[in-house]
PDB file of C-alpha atoms in Angstrom:
ATOM      1  CA  MET A 839      32.535  98.445 137.855  1.00  0.00           C
ATOM      2  CA  ALA A 840      31.182  98.384 141.432  1.00  0.00           C
ATOM      3  CA  THR A 841      31.083  94.585 141.405  1.00  0.00           C
ATOM      4  CA  GLN A 842      34.630  94.356 140.101  1.00  0.00           C
ATOM      5  CA  ALA A 843      35.783  96.802 142.768  1.00  0.00           C
ATOM      6  CA  GLY A 844      34.049  94.742 145.467  1.00  0.00           C
ATOM      7  CA  SER A 845      35.652  91.529 144.231  1.00  0.00           C
ATOM      8  CA  GLY A 846      39.055  93.186 144.134  1.00  0.00           C
ATOM      9  CA  GLN A 847      38.649  94.574 147.656  1.00  0.00           C
ATOM     10  CA  ALA A 848      37.689  91.189 149.100  1.00  0.00           C
ATOM     11  CA  LEU A 849      40.565  89.436 147.318  1.00  0.00           C
ATOM     12  CA  TRP A 850      43.022  92.083 148.501  1.00  0.00           C
ATOM     13  CA  HIS A 851      41.828  91.765 152.115  1.00  0.00           C
ATOM     14  CA  VAL A 852      42.215  87.975 152.029  1.00  0.00           C
ATOM     15  CA  ALA A 853      45.640  88.254 150.389  1.00  0.00           C
ATOM     16  CA  PHE A 854      46.803  90.804 152.986  1.00  0.00           C
ATOM     17  CA  ALA A 855      45.635  88.651 155.906  1.00  0.00           C
ATOM     18  CA  SER A 856      47.283  85.614 154.306  1.00  0.00           C
ATOM     19  CA  CYS A 857      50.609  87.418 153.945  1.00  0.00           C
ATOM     20  CA  LEU A 858      50.405  88.519 157.571  1.00  0.00           C
ATOM     21  CA  CYS A 859      49.889  84.911 158.708  1.00  0.00           C
ATOM     22  CA  ILE A 860      52.776  83.714 156.527  1.00  0.00           C
ATOM     23  CA  ALA A 861      55.014  86.404 158.047  1.00  0.00           C
ATOM     24  CA  ILE A 862      54.101  85.197 161.550  1.00  0.00           C
ATOM     25  CA  VAL A 863      54.813  81.572 160.615  1.00  0.00           C
ATOM     26  CA  ASN A 864      58.199  82.603 159.239  1.00  0.00           C
ATOM     27  CA  THR A 865      59.198  83.975 162.652  1.00  0.00           C
ATOM     28  CA  GLY A 866      59.482  80.348 163.752  1.00  0.00           C
ATOM     29  CA  LEU A 867      56.654  80.585 166.295  1.00  0.00           C
ATOM     30  CA  PHE A 868      55.090  77.326 165.119  1.00  0.00           C
ATOM     31  CA  ASP A 869      58.233  75.395 164.218  1.00  0.00           C
ATOM     32  CA  HIS A 870      57.522  72.747 166.874  1.00  0.00           C
ATOM     33  CA  VAL A 871      53.858  72.180 165.983  1.00  0.00           C
ATOM     34  CA  ALA A 872      53.043  68.579 165.053  1.00  0.00           C
ATOM     35  CA  THR A 873      52.560  68.290 161.271  1.00  0.00           C
ATOM     36  CA  GLU A 874      52.679  65.497 158.713  1.00  0.00           C
ATOM     37  CA  LEU A 875      55.809  65.825 156.598  1.00  0.00           C
ATOM     38  CA  GLY A 876      57.087  63.611 153.813  1.00  0.00           C
ATOM     39  CA  TYR A 877      55.478  61.435 151.161  1.00  0.00           C
ATOM     40  CA  ALA A 878      54.989  58.581 153.638  1.00  0.00           C
ATOM     41  CA  HIS A 879      51.978  60.382 155.079  1.00  0.00           C
ATOM     42  CA  TYR A 880      50.133  60.104 151.735  1.00  0.00           C
ATOM     43  CA  ALA A 881      48.856  56.926 150.124  1.00  0.00           C
ATOM     44  CA  GLU A 882      49.573  58.315 146.648  1.00  0.00           C
ATOM     45  CA  LYS A 883      53.093  57.347 145.687  1.00  0.00           C
ATOM     46  CA  PRO A 884      55.300  60.017 144.077  1.00  0.00           C
ATOM     47  CA  VAL A 885      56.028  59.379 140.414  1.00  0.00           C
ATOM     48  CA  PRO A 886      59.778  58.902 139.795  1.00  0.00           C
ATOM     49  CA  GLY A 887      61.216  61.580 137.555  1.00  0.00           C
ATOM     50  CA  TYR A 888      58.364  64.045 138.055  1.00  0.00           C
ATOM     51  CA  PRO A 889      59.330  67.483 139.386  1.00  0.00           C
ATOM     52  CA  ALA A 890      58.505  68.085 143.055  1.00  0.00           C
ATOM     53  CA  PHE A 891      55.540  70.361 142.382  1.00  0.00           C
ATOM     54  CA  VAL A 892      53.691  67.529 140.599  1.00  0.00           C
ATOM     55  CA  ALA A 893      55.341  64.509 142.236  1.00  0.00           C
ATOM     56  CA  MET A 894      51.903  63.340 143.413  1.00  0.00           C
ATOM     57  CA  PRO A 895      49.854  64.400 140.372  1.00  0.00           C
ATOM     58  CA  PHE A 896      46.347  63.773 141.704  1.00  0.00           C
ATOM     59  CA  ASN A 897      46.893  65.406 145.084  1.00  0.00           C
ATOM     60  CA  CYS A 898      48.678  68.323 143.439  1.00  0.00           C
ATOM     61  CA  PHE A 899      46.329  69.079 140.563  1.00  0.00           C
ATOM     62  CA  VAL A 900      43.178  68.832 142.695  1.00  0.00           C
ATOM     63  CA  ASN A 901      44.208  72.205 144.108  1.00  0.00           C
ATOM     64  CA  LEU A 902      43.241  73.752 140.784  1.00  0.00           C
ATOM     65  CA  ALA A 903      39.652  72.852 141.699  1.00  0.00           C
ATOM     66  CA  TYR A 904      39.800  75.099 144.791  1.00  0.00           C
ATOM     67  CA  MET A 905      40.957  77.977 142.638  1.00  0.00           C
ATOM     68  CA  ALA A 906      38.358  77.287 139.926  1.00  0.00           C
ATOM     69  CA  ALA A 907      35.536  77.163 142.490  1.00  0.00           C
ATOM     70  CA  GLY A 908      36.795  80.365 144.089  1.00  0.00           C
ATOM     71  CA  VAL A 909      36.985  82.216 140.763  1.00  0.00           C
ATOM     72  CA  TYR A 910      33.531  80.963 139.782  1.00  0.00           C
ATOM     73  CA  TRP A 911      31.922  82.305 142.958  1.00  0.00           C
ATOM     74  CA  LEU A 912      33.960  85.499 142.932  1.00  0.00           C
ATOM     75  CA  LEU A 913      32.468  86.276 139.517  1.00  0.00           C
ATOM     76  CA  HIS A 914      29.015  84.953 140.434  1.00  0.00           C
ATOM     77  CA  ASP A 915      27.317  88.326 140.973  1.00  0.00           C
ATOM     78  CA  ASP A 916      24.268  87.964 138.740  1.00  0.00           C
ATOM     79  CA  VAL A 917      21.817  87.699 141.655  1.00  0.00           C
ATOM     80  CA  ALA A 918      20.678  90.633 143.776  1.00  0.00           C
ATOM     81  CA  GLN A 919      22.006  90.490 147.327  1.00  0.00           C
ATOM     82  CA  ARG A 920      19.681  90.838 150.310  1.00  0.00           C
ATOM     83  CA  GLN A 921      22.000  93.179 152.164  1.00  0.00           C
ATOM     84  CA  GLY A 922      23.582  94.868 149.173  1.00  0.00           C
ATOM     85  CA  GLN A 923      27.325  95.468 149.222  1.00  0.00           C
ATOM     86  CA  ALA A 924      27.871  93.953 152.688  1.00  0.00           C
ATOM     87  CA  SER A 925      26.426  90.606 151.642  1.00  0.00           C
ATOM     88  CA  LEU A 926      28.328  90.723 148.363  1.00  0.00           C
ATOM     89  CA  TYR A 927      31.555  91.400 150.250  1.00  0.00           C
ATOM     90  CA  ILE A 928      30.997  88.406 152.549  1.00  0.00           C
ATOM     91  CA  LYS A 929      30.467  86.125 149.567  1.00  0.00           C
ATOM     92  CA  ASN A 930      33.529  87.508 147.786  1.00  0.00           C
ATOM     93  CA  VAL A 931      35.763  87.032 150.838  1.00  0.00           C
ATOM     94  CA  PHE A 932      34.698  83.389 151.085  1.00  0.00           C
ATOM     95  CA  ALA A 933      35.339  82.868 147.363  1.00  0.00           C
ATOM     96  CA  SER A 934      38.739  84.580 147.652  1.00  0.00           C
ATOM     97  CA  MET A 935      39.707  82.216 150.457  1.00  0.00           C
ATOM     98  CA  GLY A 936      39.292  79.307 148.053  1.00  0.00           C
ATOM     99  CA  ILE A 937      41.463  81.030 145.456  1.00  0.00           C
ATOM    100  CA  VAL A 938      44.240  81.571 147.998  1.00  0.00           C
ATOM    101  CA  TYR A 939      43.981  78.168 149.682  1.00  0.00           C
ATOM    102  CA  GLY A 940      44.615  76.183 146.498  1.00  0.00           C
ATOM    103  CA  PRO A 941      48.184  77.481 146.019  1.00  0.00           C
ATOM    104  CA  VAL A 942      48.870  77.259 149.777  1.00  0.00           C
ATOM    105  CA  GLN A 943      48.008  73.569 149.851  1.00  0.00           C
ATOM    106  CA  TRP A 944      49.899  72.937 146.620  1.00  0.00           C
ATOM    107  CA  PHE A 945      53.001  74.669 147.995  1.00  0.00           C
ATOM    108  CA  ARG A 946      52.913  72.343 150.991  1.00  0.00           C
ATOM    109  CA  LEU A 947      52.955  69.270 148.735  1.00  0.00           C
ATOM    110  CA  TRP A 948      55.704  70.822 146.634  1.00  0.00           C
ATOM    111  CA  THR A 949      58.096  71.751 149.463  1.00  0.00           C
ATOM    112  CA  MET A 950      57.154  69.336 152.277  1.00  0.00           C
ATOM    113  CA  THR A 951      58.514  71.788 154.841  1.00  0.00           C
ATOM    114  CA  GLN A 952      57.347  72.401 158.399  1.00  0.00           C
ATOM    115  CA  ARG A 953      56.364  76.003 157.767  1.00  0.00           C
ATOM    116  CA  SER A 954      54.401  75.323 154.596  1.00  0.00           C
ATOM    117  CA  ALA A 955      52.530  72.577 156.492  1.00  0.00           C
ATOM    118  CA  VAL A 956      51.750  75.019 159.320  1.00  0.00           C
ATOM    119  CA  VAL A 957      50.428  77.609 156.870  1.00  0.00           C
ATOM    120  CA  ASP A 958      48.231  74.939 155.261  1.00  0.00           C
ATOM    121  CA  GLN A 959      46.817  73.914 158.655  1.00  0.00           C
ATOM    122  CA  TRP A 960      46.354  77.464 159.918  1.00  0.00           C
ATOM    123  CA  PHE A 961      44.561  78.711 156.790  1.00  0.00           C
ATOM    124  CA  THR A 962      41.976  75.951 157.110  1.00  0.00           C
ATOM    125  CA  LEU A 963      40.550  77.449 160.310  1.00  0.00           C
ATOM    126  CA  PRO A 964      39.488  80.942 159.140  1.00  0.00           C
ATOM    127  CA  ILE A 965      37.894  79.428 156.027  1.00  0.00           C
ATOM    128  CA  PHE A 966      35.602  77.313 158.192  1.00  0.00           C
ATOM    129  CA  ALA A 967      35.103  80.282 160.546  1.00  0.00           C
ATOM    130  CA  TRP A 968      33.776  82.422 157.698  1.00  0.00           C
ATOM    131  CA  VAL A 969      30.661  80.233 157.565  1.00  0.00           C
ATOM    132  CA  PRO A 970      29.541  81.344 161.076  1.00  0.00           C
ATOM    133  CA  VAL A 971      30.350  84.935 160.056  1.00  0.00           C
ATOM    134  CA  TRP A 972      28.021  84.644 157.067  1.00  0.00           C
ATOM    135  CA  CYS A 973      25.365  82.844 159.107  1.00  0.00           C
ATOM    136  CA  HIS A 974      25.475  85.575 161.749  1.00  0.00           C
ATOM    137  CA  SER A 975      25.063  88.172 159.012  1.00  0.00           C
ATOM    138  CA  ILE A 976      21.970  86.417 157.638  1.00  0.00           C
ATOM    139  CA  LEU A 977      20.444  86.019 161.092  1.00  0.00           C
ATOM    140  CA  TYR A 978      21.283  89.387 162.665  1.00  0.00           C
ATOM    141  CA  GLY A 979      22.774  91.628 159.987  1.00  0.00           C
ATOM    142  CA  TYR A 980      26.403  92.199 159.025  1.00  0.00           C
ATOM    143  CA  ARG A 981      28.602  93.680 161.742  1.00  0.00           C
ATOM    144  CA  PRO A 982      32.259  94.132 160.775  1.00  0.00           C
ATOM    145  CA  GLY A 983      33.324  94.040 164.422  1.00  0.00           C
ATOM    146  CA  MET A 984      31.674  90.670 164.922  1.00  0.00           C
ATOM    147  CA  ALA A 985      33.286  89.300 161.750  1.00  0.00           C
ATOM    148  CA  ILE A 986      36.731  90.451 162.902  1.00  0.00           C
ATOM    149  CA  THR A 987      36.137  88.961 166.359  1.00  0.00           C
ATOM    150  CA  ILE A 988      35.123  85.551 164.992  1.00  0.00           C
ATOM    151  CA  GLU A 989      38.041  85.436 162.585  1.00  0.00           C
ATOM    152  CA  GLY A 990      40.403  86.651 165.303  1.00  0.00           C
ATOM    153  CA  PHE A 991      39.332  83.866 167.680  1.00  0.00           C
ATOM    154  CA  SER A 992      39.680  81.421 164.800  1.00  0.00           C
ATOM    155  CA  LEU A 993      43.260  82.435 164.083  1.00  0.00           C
ATOM    156  CA  VAL A 994      44.209  82.449 167.769  1.00  0.00           C
ATOM    157  CA  SER A 995      42.700  78.979 168.235  1.00  0.00           C
ATOM    158  CA  TYR A 996      45.605  77.544 166.258  1.00  0.00           C
ATOM    159  CA  ALA A 997      47.679  78.173 169.404  1.00  0.00           C
ATOM    160  CA  LEU A 998      46.141  74.909 170.664  1.00  0.00           C
ATOM    161  CA  ALA A 999      48.622  73.203 168.343  1.00  0.00           C
ATOM    162  CA  LEU A1000      51.416  74.659 170.483  1.00  0.00           C
ATOM    163  CA  VAL A1001      50.201  72.968 173.662  1.00  0.00           C
ATOM    164  CA  HIS A1002      49.066  69.569 172.372  1.00  0.00           C
ATOM    165  CA  THR A1003      49.981  67.342 169.435  1.00  0.00           C
ATOM    166  CA  GLN A1004      46.266  67.056 168.533  1.00  0.00           C
ATOM    167  CA  GLY A1005      45.586  70.743 169.131  1.00  0.00           C
ATOM    168  CA  PHE A1006      44.972  71.524 165.476  1.00  0.00           C
ATOM    169  CA  GLU A1007      42.532  68.628 165.118  1.00  0.00           C
ATOM    170  CA  LEU A1008      40.635  69.864 168.196  1.00  0.00           C
ATOM    171  CA  ALA A1009      40.453  73.403 166.817  1.00  0.00           C
ATOM    172  CA  LEU A1010      39.355  72.137 163.393  1.00  0.00           C
ATOM    173  CA  GLY A1011      36.666  69.934 164.913  1.00  0.00           C
ATOM    174  CA  CYS A1012      35.256  72.899 166.831  1.00  0.00           C
ATOM    175  CA  HIS A1013      35.257  74.979 163.643  1.00  0.00           C
ATOM    176  CA  ILE A1014      33.397  72.278 161.717  1.00  0.00           C
ATOM    177  CA  LEU A1015      30.775  71.971 164.465  1.00  0.00           C
ATOM    178  CA  ALA A1016      30.344  75.763 164.624  1.00  0.00           C
ATOM    179  CA  ALA A1017      29.888  75.956 160.849  1.00  0.00           C
ATOM    180  CA  ALA A1018      27.360  73.106 160.855  1.00  0.00           C
ATOM    181  CA  TRP A1019      25.436  74.612 163.777  1.00  0.00           C
ATOM    182  CA  GLY A1020      25.324  78.022 162.077  1.00  0.00           C
ATOM    183  CA  GLY A1021      24.037  76.463 158.872  1.00  0.00           C
ATOM    184  CA  LEU A1022      21.324  74.573 160.743  1.00  0.00           C
ATOM    185  CA  GLN A1023      20.155  77.777 162.452  1.00  0.00           C
ATOM    186  CA  VAL A1024      20.008  79.628 159.136  1.00  0.00           C
ATOM    187  CA  GLN A1025      18.083  76.758 157.536  1.00  0.00           C
ATOM    188  CA  ARG A1026      15.637  76.597 160.445  1.00  0.00           C
ATOM    189  CA  GLN A1027      14.845  80.325 160.331  1.00  0.00           C
ATOM    190  CA  HIS A1028      15.165  81.269 156.678  1.00  0.00           C
ATOM    191  CA  GLY A1029      15.550  78.118 154.584  1.00  0.00           C
ATOM    192  CA  ASP A1030      13.244  76.158 152.321  1.00  0.00           C
ATOM    193  CA  SER A1031      13.343  72.753 150.640  1.00  0.00           C
ATOM    194  CA  THR A1032      15.920  73.898 148.074  1.00  0.00           C
ATOM    195  CA  SER A1033      18.301  75.323 150.653  1.00  0.00           C
ATOM    196  CA  ARG A1034      17.885  72.124 152.679  1.00  0.00           C
ATOM    197  CA  VAL A1035      19.259  70.141 149.744  1.00  0.00           C
ATOM    198  CA  TYR A1036      22.267  72.482 149.440  1.00  0.00           C
ATOM    199  CA  MET A1037      22.919  72.290 153.186  1.00  0.00           C
ATOM    200  CA  CYS A1038      22.713  68.483 153.214  1.00  0.00           C
ATOM    201  CA  LEU A1039      25.098  68.269 150.260  1.00  0.00           C
ATOM    202  CA  ALA A1040      27.565  70.514 152.098  1.00  0.00           C
ATOM    203  CA  LEU A1041      27.315  68.428 155.289  1.00  0.00           C
ATOM    204  CA  VAL A1042      27.683  65.119 153.442  1.00  0.00           C
ATOM    205  CA  SER A1043      30.695  66.497 151.557  1.00  0.00           C
ATOM    206  CA  CYS A1044      32.223  67.620 154.859  1.00  0.00           C
ATOM    207  CA  PHE A1045      31.679  64.161 156.356  1.00  0.00           C
ATOM    208  CA  PHE A1046      33.462  62.433 153.492  1.00  0.00           C
ATOM    209  CA  PHE A1047      36.181  65.108 153.501  1.00  0.00           C
ATOM    210  CA  VAL A1048      37.079  64.047 157.042  1.00  0.00           C
ATOM    211  CA  VAL A1049      36.531  60.286 156.701  1.00  0.00           C
ATOM    212  CA  LEU A1050      38.349  59.788 153.401  1.00  0.00           C
ATOM    213  CA  LYS A1051      41.361  61.715 154.657  1.00  0.00           C
ATOM    214  CA  LEU A1052      41.550  59.644 157.840  1.00  0.00           C
ATOM    215  CA  LEU A1053      41.218  56.390 155.869  1.00  0.00           C
ATOM    216  CA  ASP A1054      43.743  57.344 153.174  1.00  0.00           C
ATOM    217  CA  HIS A1055      46.242  54.541 153.899  1.00  0.00           C
ATOM    218  CA  TYR A1056      43.588  51.992 154.820  1.00  0.00           C
ATOM    219  CA  LEU A1057      41.717  52.506 151.532  1.00  0.00           C
ATOM    220  CA  ALA A1058      44.976  52.045 149.612  1.00  0.00           C
ATOM    221  CA  HIS A1059      44.648  48.304 150.185  1.00  0.00           C
ATOM    222  CA  TRP A1060      42.065  48.371 147.399  1.00  0.00           C
ATOM    223  CA  ILE A1061      43.394  48.855 143.883  1.00  0.00           C
ATOM    224  CA  PHE A1062      40.915  51.637 143.090  1.00  0.00           C
ATOM    225  CA  PHE A1063      42.433  53.814 145.845  1.00  0.00           C
ATOM    226  CA  GLN A1064      46.102  53.089 145.156  1.00  0.00           C
ATOM    227  CA  ARG A1065      46.631  55.847 142.594  1.00  0.00           C
ATOM    228  CA  VAL A1066      43.479  57.909 142.950  1.00  0.00           C
ATOM    229  CA  THR A1067      43.703  57.795 146.729  1.00  0.00           C
ATOM    230  CA  GLY A1068      41.423  58.553 149.642  1.00  0.00           C
ATOM    231  CA  HIS A1069      43.318  61.806 150.243  1.00  0.00           C
ATOM    232  CA  PHE A1070      42.554  62.922 146.693  1.00  0.00           C
ATOM    233  CA  TRP A1071      38.856  62.109 147.045  1.00  0.00           C
ATOM    234  CA  SER A1072      38.901  63.851 150.410  1.00  0.00           C
ATOM    235  CA  LYS A1073      40.057  67.020 148.675  1.00  0.00           C
ATOM    236  CA  VAL A1074      37.369  66.597 146.013  1.00  0.00           C
ATOM    237  CA  CYS A1075      34.813  66.468 148.827  1.00  0.00           C
ATOM    238  CA  ASP A1076      36.458  69.532 150.409  1.00  0.00           C
ATOM    239  CA  VAL A1077      35.948  71.476 147.180  1.00  0.00           C
ATOM    240  CA  LEU A1078      32.350  70.260 147.040  1.00  0.00           C
ATOM    241  CA  GLN A1079      31.644  71.353 150.601  1.00  0.00           C
ATOM    242  CA  PHE A1080      33.145  74.757 149.761  1.00  0.00           C
ATOM    243  CA  HIS A1081      30.941  75.003 146.666  1.00  0.00           C
ATOM    244  CA  TYR A1082      27.726  73.821 148.331  1.00  0.00           C
ATOM    245  CA  SER A1083      28.324  76.044 151.371  1.00  0.00           C
ATOM    246  CA  LEU A1084      28.482  79.009 149.019  1.00  0.00           C
ATOM    247  CA  GLN A1085      25.439  77.722 147.156  1.00  0.00           C
ATOM    248  CA  PHE A1086      23.464  77.325 150.379  1.00  0.00           C
ATOM    249  CA  LEU A1087      24.407  80.646 151.961  1.00  0.00           C
ATOM    250  CA  THR A1088      24.061  82.647 148.749  1.00  0.00           C
ATOM    251  CA  TYR A1089      20.651  81.113 148.093  1.00  0.00           C
ATOM    252  CA  VAL A1090      19.332  81.824 151.589  1.00  0.00           C
ATOM    253  CA  ASP A1091      20.852  85.308 151.592  1.00  0.00           C
ATOM    254  CA  ASN A1092      18.912  86.093 148.418  1.00  0.00           C
ATOM    255  CA  ARG A1093      15.580  84.479 149.288  1.00  0.00           C
ATOM    256  CA  PRO A1094      13.876  87.551 150.804  1.00  0.00           C
ATOM    257  CA  ARG A1095      14.631  89.746 147.796  1.00  0.00           C
ATOM    258  CA  ARG A1096      13.475  87.073 145.352  1.00  0.00           C
ATOM    259  CA  ALA A1097      10.266  86.662 147.362  1.00  0.00           C
ATOM    260  CA  ILE A1098       9.588  90.407 147.175  1.00  0.00           C
ATOM    261  CA  LYS A1099      10.112  90.429 143.440  1.00  0.00           C
ATOM    262  CA  LYS A1100       7.618  87.588 142.936  1.00  0.00           C
ATOM    263  CA  HIS A1101       5.074  89.313 145.175  1.00  0.00           C
ATOM    264  CA  THR A1102       5.242  92.587 143.241  1.00  0.00           C
ATOM    265  CA  ARG A1103       4.722  91.077 139.777  1.00  0.00           C
TER     266      ARG A1103
END
């Protein structure tokens, strides 16, 4: 019952914050932010006669993978947590972000509106920012004030998109670097050979997430990428980096307790 309550609390907190961001977007504050609208920005061609919410089947249905990964990790409470409920809450918030992000990204593809595109962009930042939050917790202990501060700076950083057409890309790049740096610090201080594999898989997935998305139209010159496009494989890599980030951080967060158990047997 305690685990279910913790999962529900984390999911509710993520849902509340998401609704707050959507309400802000609907004020029109970001209506002039540069976004990619229309099917022309995707190499996957819409299928004639398909309803809008599945017009690009591969790019639409891949969002189910975000939700599946999020649900899997939200229910993945069979291992003791090093910091008890605080560590469990951090993991559940991260998992809940995946559950929420899937429908957000799908809604953007369905509606192709400016505001749905802004929400999709904006939500990406606090998801990446949660990795440094978790890393800080592993390194120094969980501090709610620090978590709120990091997430607050992350959300505010989207304002860069208001002052420059590449502002979002700059903010996202900084988030990716901060997440990678945090992971490297955690690995250096508390990791082992197993966690190194998980971290490398997350970093490689992140690399291909960026590269395949940028090369979406270029790759479409090859027949293999004309239906199952680079953008689709980019999203597959995004799900993998989400999964392996959770795998890495959960593993490292549990190492001390597992070590104690082995020592006492």
